[in-house]
XYZ file of C-alpha atoms in Angstrom:
402
model
C -65.103 3.324 38.980
C -64.033 6.049 41.393
C -61.270 3.832 42.768
C -59.978 3.069 39.343
C -59.926 6.756 38.379
C -58.011 7.636 41.553
C -55.432 4.936 40.875
C -54.961 6.094 37.330
C -54.487 9.724 38.388
C -51.733 8.707 40.801
C -49.710 6.937 38.107
C -50.229 9.069 35.075
C -46.876 10.855 35.141
C -43.950 9.007 33.552
C -40.213 9.791 33.517
C -38.371 8.633 30.365
C -34.579 8.616 30.126
C -34.158 7.142 26.607
C -36.246 6.812 23.415
C -39.083 4.366 24.013
C -41.781 3.051 21.729
C -45.152 3.964 23.212
C -48.373 2.039 22.690
C -51.270 3.959 21.202
C -53.610 5.586 23.744
C -56.525 7.857 23.273
C -57.047 11.286 24.858
C -53.353 12.001 25.458
C -51.716 15.359 26.116
C -47.972 15.858 25.697
C -45.945 18.307 27.780
C -42.459 18.587 26.197
C -39.279 20.274 27.274
C -36.671 21.426 24.768
C -33.881 21.446 27.362
C -34.044 17.831 28.469
C -35.002 14.419 27.158
C -37.437 13.944 30.069
C -41.135 14.365 29.288
C -44.327 14.568 31.258
C -47.059 12.606 29.532
C -50.577 12.419 30.871
C -53.265 10.092 29.679
C -56.965 9.943 30.090
C -58.192 7.111 32.310
C -57.277 3.962 30.336
C -58.455 0.439 30.839
C -57.137 -1.322 33.935
C -55.309 -3.966 31.912
C -53.373 -1.353 30.008
C -52.259 0.374 33.227
C -50.623 -2.797 34.491
C -48.565 -3.121 31.341
C -46.999 0.372 31.508
C -43.549 0.910 33.116
C -44.532 3.470 35.790
C -42.277 5.591 38.023
C -43.365 7.701 41.009
C -45.165 10.863 40.134
C -43.497 14.291 40.238
C -44.778 17.509 41.750
C -46.188 18.631 38.420
C -49.889 18.258 38.221
C -51.180 16.886 34.956
C -53.377 19.238 33.006
C -56.999 18.492 32.814
C -58.214 16.775 29.708
C -61.621 15.738 28.643
C -63.183 13.959 25.768
C -64.776 17.185 24.653
C -61.320 18.710 24.014
C -59.872 15.875 21.911
C -62.974 14.013 20.842
C -62.154 10.589 19.458
C -58.856 11.732 17.834
C -55.850 9.380 18.090
C -52.575 11.256 18.717
C -49.276 9.658 17.681
C -46.140 11.172 19.257
C -43.106 11.996 17.046
C -39.696 11.505 18.611
C -37.239 13.914 16.924
C -33.815 15.357 17.673
C -33.518 19.132 18.058
C -30.654 21.418 17.059
C -28.782 20.650 20.306
C -28.978 16.926 19.737
C -31.582 16.269 22.401
C -34.593 14.015 21.856
C -37.955 15.735 21.999
C -41.577 14.724 21.528
C -43.895 16.409 19.037
C -47.574 15.961 18.311
C -46.999 16.916 14.653
C -44.559 15.486 12.096
C -41.162 17.210 11.700
C -40.939 20.123 9.281
C -38.348 18.437 7.012
C -40.586 15.372 6.708
C -43.574 17.484 5.671
C -41.434 19.418 3.152
C -40.104 16.170 1.626
C -43.614 14.793 1.326
C -44.788 17.989 -0.365
C -41.927 17.999 -2.884
C -42.085 14.281 -3.684
C -43.198 13.438 -7.211
C -45.609 10.628 -7.663
C -45.772 8.658 -10.915
C -48.285 6.181 -12.074
C -47.000 2.686 -12.730
C -46.544 1.893 -16.379
C -48.401 -1.093 -17.649
C -46.262 -3.760 -19.266
C -47.146 -4.035 -22.918
C -46.030 -7.123 -24.786
C -44.567 -6.883 -28.266
C -47.633 -8.464 -29.826
C -50.172 -6.210 -28.063
C -48.246 -2.936 -28.336
C -50.313 -0.053 -29.703
C -49.118 3.033 -31.500
C -47.128 5.265 -29.168
C -46.624 2.491 -26.611
C -43.224 0.954 -26.104
C -43.176 -2.809 -25.878
C -41.483 -4.238 -22.793
C -38.844 -6.868 -23.605
C -39.754 -10.277 -22.274
C -37.330 -11.985 -19.943
C -37.426 -15.273 -21.847
C -37.513 -14.758 -25.627
C -39.746 -17.115 -27.581
C -37.861 -19.866 -29.352
C -40.110 -20.920 -32.172
C -42.694 -18.153 -32.442
C -43.141 -15.895 -35.460
C -41.932 -12.917 -33.445
C -38.666 -14.699 -32.613
C -38.081 -15.666 -36.228
C -38.843 -12.143 -37.395
C -36.434 -10.721 -34.790
C -33.698 -13.096 -35.978
C -34.290 -12.360 -39.647
C -34.116 -8.607 -39.141
C -30.956 -8.577 -37.055
C -28.928 -11.740 -37.596
C -29.721 -13.018 -41.049
C -26.769 -12.757 -43.399
C -27.056 -10.015 -46.040
C -27.587 -10.952 -49.701
C -24.519 -12.451 -51.379
C -23.264 -12.802 -54.931
C -24.993 -15.510 -56.923
C -21.768 -17.351 -57.786
C -20.751 -17.436 -54.136
C -24.145 -18.786 -53.072
C -23.962 -21.567 -55.661
C -20.460 -22.531 -54.528
C -21.484 -22.492 -50.851
C -24.512 -24.659 -51.639
C -22.246 -27.300 -53.144
C -23.302 -26.876 -56.765
C -19.761 -26.397 -58.079
C -16.640 -24.386 -57.480
C -16.691 -20.606 -57.764
C -15.352 -20.605 -61.308
C -17.609 -23.465 -62.443
C -20.612 -21.668 -60.934
C -19.766 -18.555 -62.939
C -19.634 -20.656 -66.103
C -23.083 -22.090 -65.332
C -24.412 -18.554 -64.903
C -22.870 -17.357 -68.166
C -24.405 -20.334 -69.983
C -27.897 -19.323 -68.809
C -28.466 -22.433 -66.714
C -29.373 -20.476 -63.565
C -32.723 -18.763 -62.952
C -33.601 -16.402 -60.110
C -37.304 -15.890 -59.329
C -38.307 -17.271 -62.699
C -35.884 -15.154 -64.789
C -32.626 -16.312 -66.344
C -29.667 -14.618 -64.663
C -26.362 -14.271 -66.528
C -24.566 -12.000 -64.059
C -22.522 -13.755 -61.328
C -22.431 -10.530 -59.267
C -26.212 -10.503 -58.768
C -27.058 -10.284 -55.060
C -29.464 -13.006 -53.920
C -30.812 -14.400 -50.659
C -31.340 -18.193 -50.725
C -33.968 -17.940 -47.992
C -36.103 -15.468 -49.952
C -35.251 -15.919 -53.649
C -36.210 -18.954 -55.717
C -33.060 -20.223 -57.480
C -32.930 -23.069 -59.994
C -29.757 -24.649 -61.432
C -30.230 -26.970 -64.400
C -33.888 -27.339 -63.473
C -33.210 -28.271 -59.833
C -34.333 -26.058 -56.970
C -31.551 -24.711 -54.740
C -32.099 -25.377 -51.040
C -33.199 -22.396 -48.956
C -30.729 -23.227 -46.199
C -27.005 -23.143 -46.842
C -24.861 -25.882 -45.296
C -22.965 -24.971 -42.112
C -19.278 -24.143 -42.194
C -17.062 -27.215 -41.884
C -13.386 -27.203 -40.854
C -11.444 -30.488 -40.961
C -7.793 -31.495 -40.613
C -6.621 -34.495 -42.653
C -3.463 -36.571 -42.483
C -3.040 -36.933 -46.230
C -1.575 -40.225 -47.431
C 0.735 -40.593 -50.394
C -0.807 -40.986 -53.838
C -3.807 -38.644 -53.350
C -4.107 -35.325 -55.161
C -5.712 -32.133 -53.862
C -8.323 -31.768 -56.574
C -12.121 -31.777 -56.523
C -12.540 -32.900 -60.132
C -15.035 -35.718 -60.638
C -12.671 -37.572 -63.013
C -10.028 -37.991 -60.346
C -10.312 -41.396 -58.689
C -7.845 -40.795 -55.845
C -8.781 -37.342 -54.697
C -8.360 -36.123 -51.142
C -12.101 -35.388 -51.034
C -12.845 -39.072 -51.650
C -11.424 -39.807 -48.192
C -14.503 -38.096 -46.746
C -17.108 -40.386 -48.341
C -18.025 -41.950 -44.994
C -18.260 -38.506 -43.441
C -20.687 -37.342 -46.130
C -22.772 -40.530 -45.910
C -23.401 -39.913 -42.207
C -24.166 -36.219 -42.738
C -27.950 -36.585 -42.536
C -27.700 -38.340 -39.184
C -25.748 -35.500 -37.611
C -27.242 -32.524 -39.452
C -30.764 -33.528 -40.340
C -32.488 -31.148 -42.736
C -29.317 -29.315 -43.805
C -27.788 -29.705 -47.280
C -24.422 -31.377 -47.649
C -21.371 -29.119 -48.017
C -18.997 -29.110 -50.974
C -15.568 -29.794 -49.505
C -12.254 -28.639 -50.944
C -8.692 -28.359 -49.695
C -7.017 -25.234 -48.373
C -3.920 -24.994 -50.531
C -2.353 -28.079 -52.043
C 0.144 -30.816 -51.365
C 1.641 -32.683 -54.306
C 0.761 -36.291 -54.846
C 3.952 -37.611 -53.199
C 3.761 -35.355 -50.086
C 1.963 -36.554 -46.967
C 0.836 -34.867 -43.765
C -1.375 -32.049 -42.630
C -3.896 -30.443 -44.962
C -7.047 -28.462 -44.113
C -10.368 -29.320 -45.779
C -13.351 -26.949 -45.593
C -16.297 -25.435 -47.445
C -15.562 -21.863 -46.312
C -14.054 -19.984 -49.258
C -13.170 -16.904 -47.222
C -11.321 -19.033 -44.683
C -9.439 -20.890 -47.420
C -8.385 -17.637 -49.093
C -7.141 -16.231 -45.799
C -5.060 -19.277 -44.861
C -3.590 -20.147 -48.253
C -2.715 -16.642 -49.463
C 1.005 -15.731 -49.154
C 0.083 -12.442 -47.467
C -1.000 -14.391 -44.367
C 2.676 -15.254 -43.695
C 1.671 -18.483 -41.993
C 4.683 -20.635 -41.218
C 4.507 -24.204 -42.533
C 6.827 -26.876 -41.166
C 7.972 -29.952 -43.098
C 9.991 -33.038 -42.261
C 12.147 -34.064 -45.264
C 13.742 -37.513 -45.346
C 16.902 -37.352 -47.505
C 18.573 -40.020 -49.634
C 22.313 -39.858 -48.961
C 24.458 -37.992 -46.478
C 23.861 -34.422 -45.270
C 26.637 -32.060 -44.157
C 26.906 -28.412 -43.139
C 27.415 -27.254 -46.735
C 24.022 -28.652 -47.635
C 22.373 -26.902 -44.687
C 23.994 -23.578 -45.614
C 22.870 -23.942 -49.224
C 19.288 -24.583 -48.171
C 19.282 -21.660 -45.736
C 20.499 -19.270 -48.477
C 17.351 -20.046 -50.476
C 16.664 -20.209 -54.181
C 14.630 -18.486 -56.888
C 11.135 -19.949 -57.453
C 8.797 -18.463 -60.075
C 10.912 -15.299 -60.259
C 10.953 -14.770 -56.473
C 13.919 -15.476 -54.186
C 12.593 -17.700 -51.371
C 14.500 -18.352 -48.160
C 13.367 -20.751 -45.424
C 12.695 -19.640 -41.851
C 14.321 -22.666 -40.183
C 16.679 -25.392 -41.433
C 17.696 -28.023 -38.899
C 18.966 -31.588 -39.029
C 17.034 -33.915 -36.727
C 18.504 -36.814 -34.748
C 18.632 -40.116 -36.604
C 15.805 -42.531 -35.922
C 16.684 -46.054 -34.718
C 14.545 -47.741 -37.391
C 15.875 -45.668 -40.317
C 19.377 -44.697 -41.419
C 18.268 -41.832 -43.661
C 18.892 -38.306 -42.315
C 15.939 -36.026 -41.677
C 15.674 -32.251 -42.022
C 13.182 -29.880 -40.411
C 12.413 -27.024 -42.792
C 9.952 -24.192 -42.086
C 8.823 -21.775 -44.810
C 6.213 -19.016 -45.035
C 6.091 -18.122 -48.732
C 3.878 -21.048 -49.731
C 5.268 -21.299 -53.261
C 4.597 -24.343 -55.393
C 7.057 -27.162 -54.518
C 9.068 -24.693 -52.432
C 10.633 -27.219 -50.043
C 11.497 -29.625 -52.833
C 13.152 -26.836 -54.807
C 15.192 -25.717 -51.776
C 16.487 -29.231 -51.164
C 17.149 -29.824 -54.860
C 19.110 -26.576 -55.154
C 21.407 -27.786 -52.347
C 22.268 -30.937 -54.294
C 20.140 -33.327 -52.219
C 17.351 -35.716 -53.125
C 14.156 -36.085 -51.101
C 13.037 -39.598 -50.249
C 9.831 -38.547 -48.373
C 8.263 -35.236 -47.448
C 5.666 -34.655 -44.736
C 3.993 -31.452 -43.535
C 3.509 -31.424 -39.756
C 2.459 -27.864 -38.903
C 0.500 -24.889 -40.294
C 0.727 -21.724 -38.246
C 0.206 -22.649 -34.598
C -1.649 -25.897 -35.338
C 0.439 -29.077 -35.357
C -0.651 -32.419 -36.784
C -1.705 -34.652 -33.857
C 0.565 -37.642 -33.379
C -2.394 -40.009 -32.984
C -4.015 -38.961 -36.294
C -3.081 -41.791 -38.641
C -2.810 -41.596 -42.429
C -6.135 -41.097 -44.188
C -7.953 -40.023 -41.005
C -9.401 -36.598 -40.226
C -10.580 -34.559 -37.247
C -12.883 -31.589 -36.792
C -11.135 -28.373 -35.859
C -12.219 -26.607 -32.694
C -12.375 -22.861 -32.156
C -8.944 -22.967 -30.476
C -7.494 -24.807 -33.497
C -8.912 -22.182 -35.846
C -7.387 -19.394 -33.776
C -4.044 -21.202 -33.944
C -4.388 -21.107 -37.725
C -4.918 -17.340 -37.579
C -8.670 -17.371 -38.188
C -10.464 -14.880 -35.880
C -13.970 -15.026 -37.335
C-alpha cells in the first residue's frame, strides 16, 4: 500500500491545455488560475486501475495541498468548466452564477391532464382528439351543431324532396294537404327541418334526408319539350328513366331527386341543356342578370350574304326589349351538306331569341342547335339523348361558385 501511495503522489499533478471531460473521482481539490487555462488538480489516492487510465504529464514544482477524508467526507465534487470575462476557460467547484439565477427564476408548471370530450367536468376544457369519431353520438352531435343546414321554407323543402315543383308545393300547402308535427300548415313560408320535424303530404311521410344535389348535361334531341308535367309523353325528363331506376344502387338509402331543366329549348331545337334538382343553381344560370353567353349553330335554308349578317347583328325587338347578338359569323360549308351555317352567340336569353333574329333578317332556319353555355361546351362525343354528370370544373365554367 505504501508503494501505491508513493506512485500516486508522484503523478497527481496534471497540465491541461484544452477543455477535457474528466471522470468522476472522490476527494478532489481544485486549484484554479484566472489568468491561464492551465490547472493544478490533485486527487486523493485512487484505485490503481484508474491511475493507468489517466493522461498524466510530469509533475510541476507545486506541491499538492494535503487532503483527507475528514475534510471532504464522502462528498462527490463535479468540476464546472466556464469561460471568464477575458474569454479564458476556468474550473469552478460551484455552478456559474448565471446558471443559478436562471434556475431560480424558472417557472415550473404541472402537466395538464388530457380530458376527453365525454369525460370533461365543469371548468375543465376538453382536449380535441387527433382522430375524430366517425359514427359516434359525439361526432353526429358535432356535425348537427355546426354543419347541418338551417331550417328552410316548407315549399322549398317539398320541392327539394321531389314532391312537386315550387308552385305546385305551395298549392298543396294552401289546400291543407300538408301537416307539420301533427298540425295542418297552410303557410308556405313556414321554416321546417326535415331531419327534426315530422312532415306528411297527402298522408305520406316525407323522408328525413333530402336527396343530394344533381347536375347533368343533356344533348337534347328534336321533338322533346322542356316540361316536367306528367301528361307530357316526350318530356326531356323522361330521358332519365334509366338513371332514376339505377338510383338506389348508387345512392342507397337516399330519396330520389325531382329533376327539371335549367331554362328551356323549344321542341325543334337540339343541343345542350342542363338538368338538375337545385333550384338556386337553376335560378342563377337561367336568369338574364347572369349574362351567360349562349352559342347556337343555325342551319339556314337558302343563301346567306353580307346583308343578312348585318341585319342579324343589328338585332331586333323581342317582348319590348331590343336584343342584339354578341357574335354573328358564317361557318365554312360542310362537305356532306350544302346548307349554310351561322354561329350566333347571345346573352339575353329571351324566348326564341335566335329564331327571331334570323327571321328578322329574312332567313329561314332549317335546324338550330345550342353548343355552349357560358364556358361549358357540349362534348363532341355526347350523342343525342345521352347525358353526363357535371364536375366541379364544369360548374365553375357555368359560373356556379357554390
